Short mmCIF file of C-alpha atoms in Angstrom, two decimals:
data_model
loop_
_atom_site.label_atom_id
_atom_site.label_comp_id
_atom_site.label_asym_id
_atom_site.label_seq_id
_atom_site.Cartn_x
_atom_site.Cartn_y
_atom_site.Cartn_z
CA MET A 92 7.77 117.78 66.53
CA CYS A 93 9.37 114.78 68.23
CA GLY A 94 8.66 111.13 67.49
CA ILE A 95 8.09 108.44 70.13
CA VAL A 96 7.91 104.67 69.69
CA ALA A 97 7.84 102.13 72.53
CA TYR A 98 7.48 98.35 72.72
CA ILE A 99 6.93 95.72 75.40
CA GLY A 100 6.59 92.07 74.45
CA THR A 101 8.51 88.89 73.72
CA ARG A 102 10.46 89.94 70.64
CA ALA A 103 13.75 91.82 70.40
CA ALA A 104 12.63 95.36 71.14
CA ALA A 105 15.30 97.59 69.59
CA PRO A 106 14.71 96.62 65.92
CA ILE A 107 10.94 97.12 66.34
CA VAL A 108 11.40 100.56 67.87
CA LEU A 109 13.94 101.65 65.25
CA GLU A 110 11.64 100.51 62.47
CA GLY A 111 8.82 102.53 64.00
CA LEU A 112 10.99 105.62 64.29
CA ARG A 113 11.82 105.35 60.59
CA GLN A 114 8.09 105.65 59.88
CA LEU A 115 8.09 108.93 61.83
CA GLU A 116 11.01 110.57 60.01
CA TYR A 117 8.57 112.88 58.24
CA ARG A 118 8.24 114.75 61.55
CA GLY A 119 11.83 116.00 61.28
CA TYR A 120 14.55 115.49 63.89
CA ASP A 121 18.15 116.34 64.75
CA SER A 122 19.02 113.40 67.02
CA ALA A 123 17.73 109.99 68.02
CA GLY A 124 17.97 107.71 71.01
CA ILE A 125 16.69 104.52 72.58
CA ALA A 126 16.40 103.04 76.08
CA VAL A 127 16.35 99.25 76.26
CA LEU A 128 15.61 97.26 79.41
CA ASP A 129 18.14 94.46 79.10
CA GLU A 130 17.77 90.89 80.34
CA ALA A 131 19.56 91.79 83.58
CA GLY A 132 16.88 94.41 84.27
CA THR A 133 19.18 97.37 83.59
CA ILE A 134 18.21 100.33 81.41
CA GLN A 135 20.69 100.73 78.56
CA ILE A 136 20.61 104.08 76.75
CA ARG A 137 22.09 104.82 73.32
CA ARG A 138 21.87 108.28 71.71
CA GLU A 139 23.33 109.84 68.60
CA MET A 140 23.21 113.08 66.65
CA GLY A 141 21.89 113.12 63.11
CA LYS A 142 20.01 110.42 61.26
CA LEU A 143 18.66 107.14 62.59
CA GLN A 144 21.36 105.27 60.71
CA ASN A 145 23.88 106.81 63.13
CA LEU A 146 21.99 105.34 66.07
CA GLU A 147 21.74 102.00 64.26
CA SER A 148 25.50 102.06 63.71
CA LEU A 149 26.07 102.75 67.41
CA LEU A 150 23.83 99.82 68.34
CA ARG A 151 25.87 97.52 66.11
CA THR A 152 29.01 98.62 67.95
CA THR A 153 27.47 98.59 71.44
CA PRO A 154 24.36 96.38 71.30
CA ALA A 155 21.45 96.75 73.72
CA GLY A 156 19.28 93.64 73.80
CA GLY A 157 15.97 93.23 75.59
CA TYR A 158 12.23 92.87 75.18
CA THR A 159 11.21 96.37 76.26
CA ALA A 160 12.38 99.61 74.67
CA VAL A 161 11.49 103.27 74.25
CA GLY A 162 12.80 105.28 71.30
CA HIS A 163 12.74 108.96 70.39
CA THR A 164 13.61 111.35 67.59
CA ARG A 165 14.18 114.91 68.80
CA TRP A 166 13.54 118.27 67.21
CA ALA A 167 15.39 120.75 69.44
CA THR A 168 13.38 123.21 71.53
CA HIS A 169 15.04 123.70 74.93
CA GLY A 170 18.74 123.05 74.41
CA ALA A 171 20.80 122.93 71.24
CA PRO A 172 21.01 119.79 69.08
CA SER A 173 23.57 117.56 70.81
CA GLU A 174 23.99 114.02 72.10
CA ARG A 175 23.54 115.09 75.72
CA ASN A 176 20.27 116.83 74.88
CA ALA A 177 18.94 113.83 72.96
CA HIS A 178 16.32 111.59 74.56
CA PRO A 179 15.82 109.36 76.49
CA HIS A 180 16.79 111.12 79.71
CA ARG A 181 17.45 109.17 82.89
CA SER A 182 17.29 109.74 86.62
CA THR A 183 20.51 110.24 88.56
CA ASP A 184 20.56 106.60 89.68
CA GLY A 185 19.75 105.44 86.15
CA ARG A 186 16.66 103.48 87.21
CA LEU A 187 14.12 105.70 85.41
CA ALA A 188 14.07 106.79 81.77
CA VAL A 189 11.70 109.25 80.10
CA VAL A 190 11.00 110.44 76.56
CA GLN A 191 8.77 113.42 75.81
CA ASN A 192 7.04 115.22 73.00
CA GLY A 193 5.96 118.70 74.02
CA ILE A 194 7.21 121.57 76.10
CA VAL A 195 7.44 122.27 79.84
CA GLU A 196 6.58 125.94 80.06
CA ASN A 197 7.62 126.22 83.73
CA PHE A 198 10.81 124.20 83.35
CA ALA A 199 13.12 127.02 84.58
CA GLU A 200 11.17 127.30 87.83
CA LEU A 201 11.08 123.51 88.30
CA ARG A 202 14.77 123.20 87.45
CA GLN A 203 15.66 125.72 90.17
CA GLN A 204 13.52 123.85 92.70
CA LEU A 205 15.14 120.52 91.81
CA GLN A 206 18.64 121.98 91.97
CA ALA A 207 17.82 123.31 95.44
CA MET A 208 16.90 119.72 96.39
CA GLY A 209 20.33 118.54 95.22
CA TYR A 210 19.56 117.34 91.70
CA SER A 211 22.17 118.01 89.03
CA PHE A 212 21.43 118.23 85.31
CA ALA A 213 23.34 116.61 82.47
CA SER A 214 21.44 118.43 79.70
CA GLU A 215 19.80 121.74 78.84
CA THR A 216 16.41 120.18 78.13
CA ASP A 217 13.05 120.62 79.79
CA THR A 218 12.55 116.85 79.59
CA GLU A 219 15.27 116.21 82.15
CA VAL A 220 13.16 118.21 84.61
CA ILE A 221 10.43 115.59 84.15
CA VAL A 222 12.61 112.60 84.97
CA HIS A 223 14.14 114.25 88.07
CA LEU A 224 10.74 115.42 89.28
CA LEU A 225 9.41 111.90 88.75
CA ASP A 226 12.33 110.50 90.74
CA HIS A 227 11.67 112.98 93.54
CA TYR A 228 7.98 112.11 93.87
CA TYR A 229 8.66 108.39 93.48
CA HIS A 230 10.91 108.44 96.55
CA ASN A 231 9.11 111.19 98.48
CA GLY A 232 5.38 110.97 99.04
CA CYS A 233 4.47 108.18 96.61
CA ALA A 234 6.13 105.33 98.52
CA GLY A 235 7.51 103.70 95.38
CA ASP A 236 4.18 103.88 93.52
CA LEU A 237 5.33 104.76 90.01
CA ILE A 238 1.85 105.42 88.62
CA ALA A 239 1.11 107.86 91.44
CA ALA A 240 4.48 109.54 90.89
CA VAL A 241 3.71 110.00 87.18
CA ARG A 242 0.35 111.57 88.01
CA LYS A 243 1.94 113.92 90.54
CA THR A 244 4.71 114.86 88.12
CA LEU A 245 2.28 115.74 85.34
CA ALA A 246 0.22 117.81 87.79
CA ALA A 247 3.30 119.98 88.38
CA LEU A 248 3.90 120.68 84.67
CA ARG A 249 2.56 123.58 82.65
CA GLY A 250 2.27 123.13 78.91
CA PRO A 251 1.51 120.15 76.66
CA SER A 252 3.46 116.91 77.07
CA ALA A 253 3.25 113.34 75.86
CA ILE A 254 5.60 111.04 77.75
CA VAL A 255 6.61 107.40 78.07
CA VAL A 256 8.24 106.17 81.28
CA MET A 257 10.44 103.10 81.78
CA SER A 258 11.53 101.88 85.23
CA GLU A 259 13.94 99.21 86.41
CA ASP A 260 11.72 98.73 89.47
CA TYR A 261 8.74 97.91 87.22
CA PRO A 262 10.32 95.89 84.40
CA GLU A 263 7.00 94.36 83.33
CA GLN A 264 5.36 97.65 82.38
CA LEU A 265 5.62 100.93 80.50
CA ILE A 266 3.61 104.05 81.28
CA ALA A 267 2.40 106.44 78.59
CA ALA A 268 0.58 109.68 79.34
CA ARG A 269 -0.79 112.69 77.54
CA LEU A 270 -1.21 116.18 78.97
CA GLY A 271 -2.72 118.80 76.67
CA ASN A 272 -2.27 118.86 72.91
CA ALA A 273 1.28 117.58 72.48
CA GLY A 274 0.51 115.48 69.43
CA GLY A 275 -0.96 112.02 69.26
CA VAL A 276 -0.39 109.07 71.59
CA ALA A 277 -1.46 105.86 69.86
CA ILE A 278 -1.51 102.58 71.80
CA GLY A 279 -1.02 99.50 69.63
CA LEU A 280 -2.45 96.20 70.86
CA GLY A 281 -0.80 92.96 69.77
CA ASP A 282 -0.79 89.31 70.78
CA GLY A 283 1.39 89.20 73.88
CA GLU A 284 2.82 92.63 73.15
CA ALA A 285 1.91 96.32 73.17
CA PHE A 286 3.18 99.47 71.51
CA VAL A 287 3.16 103.25 71.89
CA ALA A 288 3.68 105.65 69.00
CA SER A 289 3.27 109.30 68.16
CA ASP A 290 1.51 108.38 64.94
CA ILE A 291 -0.21 105.37 63.38
CA PRO A 292 2.34 104.58 60.60
CA ALA A 293 4.84 103.42 63.24
CA LEU A 294 2.42 100.64 64.25
CA LEU A 295 1.02 99.34 60.98
CA SER A 296 3.56 96.59 60.30
CA HIS A 297 2.82 95.05 63.72
CA THR A 298 -0.83 95.67 64.57
CA ARG A 299 -4.00 97.28 63.24
CA ARG A 300 -5.69 97.44 66.67
CA VAL A 301 -5.13 100.90 68.07
CA ALA A 302 -6.51 103.02 70.91
CA PHE A 303 -5.77 106.70 71.48
CA LEU A 304 -5.00 108.70 74.59
CA GLU A 305 -6.84 111.98 75.01
CA ASN A 306 -5.86 114.95 77.15
CA ARG A 307 -5.17 114.02 80.78
CA GLN A 308 -5.14 110.28 80.19
CA MET A 309 -2.54 107.58 80.78
CA ALA A 310 -2.00 103.96 79.81
CA ILE A 311 -0.22 101.18 81.70
CA LEU A 312 1.21 98.70 79.21
CA THR A 313 2.23 95.12 79.95
CA ARG A 314 2.68 92.17 77.61
CA GLU A 315 -0.76 90.80 78.50
CA ARG A 316 -2.94 93.91 78.70
CA VAL A 317 -3.23 97.68 78.58
CA THR A 318 -5.19 99.54 81.24
CA TYR A 319 -6.27 103.17 81.05
CA PHE A 320 -6.79 105.89 83.66
CA ASP A 321 -7.33 109.61 83.78
CA LEU A 322 -4.71 111.66 85.60
CA GLU A 323 -6.85 111.65 88.74
CA GLY A 324 -6.56 107.85 88.85
CA THR A 325 -10.07 106.98 87.66
CA PRO A 326 -10.12 103.82 85.49
CA LEU A 327 -11.21 104.30 81.88
CA THR A 328 -12.63 101.94 79.27
CA LYS A 329 -11.31 102.29 75.73
CA GLU A 330 -12.29 100.36 72.63
CA ALA A 331 -9.58 99.66 70.09
CA THR A 332 -10.08 100.92 66.54
CA THR A 333 -9.14 98.68 63.61
CA ILE A 334 -6.96 100.67 61.20
CA ASP A 335 -7.43 99.74 57.55
CA TRP A 336 -4.76 102.01 56.08
CA ASP A 337 -2.40 100.73 53.42
CA ALA A 338 0.93 100.51 55.26
CA GLN A 339 2.91 101.21 52.08
CA ALA A 340 0.98 104.43 51.52
CA ALA A 341 2.40 105.73 54.79
CA GLU A 342 6.01 104.93 53.84
CA LYS A 343 8.52 107.12 52.01
CA GLY A 344 9.20 104.32 49.53
CA GLU A 345 11.34 105.21 46.51
CA TYR A 346 11.24 108.95 47.15
CA ALA A 347 14.12 110.90 48.67
CA HIS A 348 11.89 112.56 51.26
CA TYR A 349 8.23 112.89 52.19
CA MET A 350 7.76 116.24 50.47
CA GLN A 351 8.87 114.68 47.19
CA LYS A 352 6.47 111.77 47.77
CA GLU A 353 3.58 114.17 48.37
CA ILE A 354 4.35 116.17 45.21
CA PHE A 355 4.63 113.17 42.91
CA GLU A 356 1.58 111.39 44.34
CA GLN A 357 -0.79 114.34 43.97
CA GLY A 358 -2.07 113.13 40.60
CA ARG A 359 -2.84 109.64 41.89
CA SER A 360 -4.44 111.04 45.03
CA LEU A 361 -6.73 113.25 42.94
CA THR A 362 -7.69 110.30 40.73
CA ASP A 363 -8.44 108.14 43.77
CA THR A 364 -10.60 110.93 45.22
CA LEU A 365 -12.60 111.30 42.01
CA ARG A 366 -13.16 107.54 41.87
CA GLY A 367 -14.53 107.66 45.40
#
């Protein structure tokens, strides 16, 4: 079960995304990565095996600064745990980056088709199929319309997927989409900023205003607004929900891991339930 966190706004993006990914560690992962759109408009990707602290160490050595970022923690499905199989994955020209939670059931068939078109693969993952397919449609048939290319790409996939797309050609936006039941896609709404996360705890230290994508829906995020569509391109209206959770209750806190936290907090949880 992978974790996704994305940010677009006016603050340094990488620390916000890394903080959000820490709140998703309970999901389990074997590698982590981040794509940052730097101030020159170039996508910078950093990936590491193991814990988030390894990625944080890499970012201290080779910083990636910018105001838009997409992060991911991976639990291996297609392809062994390795740096090259970690997300984000990029297009051949480096101008598109994609993270995914889910599985592409027809990835072998799509991979063969893409290889026949001349695409080469740097990883063993099904996610890399998505970014190359997106690149293909973006340049062939969609006339540089990224939203249309995302819709066409998702129409070609079988199986559940939640994705976030970053593009150098559209530096002022991120695209999030959900196809099937690939886990949650929460959209956080801030003041001059917006967020995407696989689960609510990743958002709570920044915003309590959250909307949720359902099956076959997508969101276009900019600093100023978020707009919603179904995968046929029909505009949608969504009302944000105000989340009143205790942020600390969603954190690991003093415990070594989330299972230990759950065990030791059972008594208090039972007491709180009885109190109503």
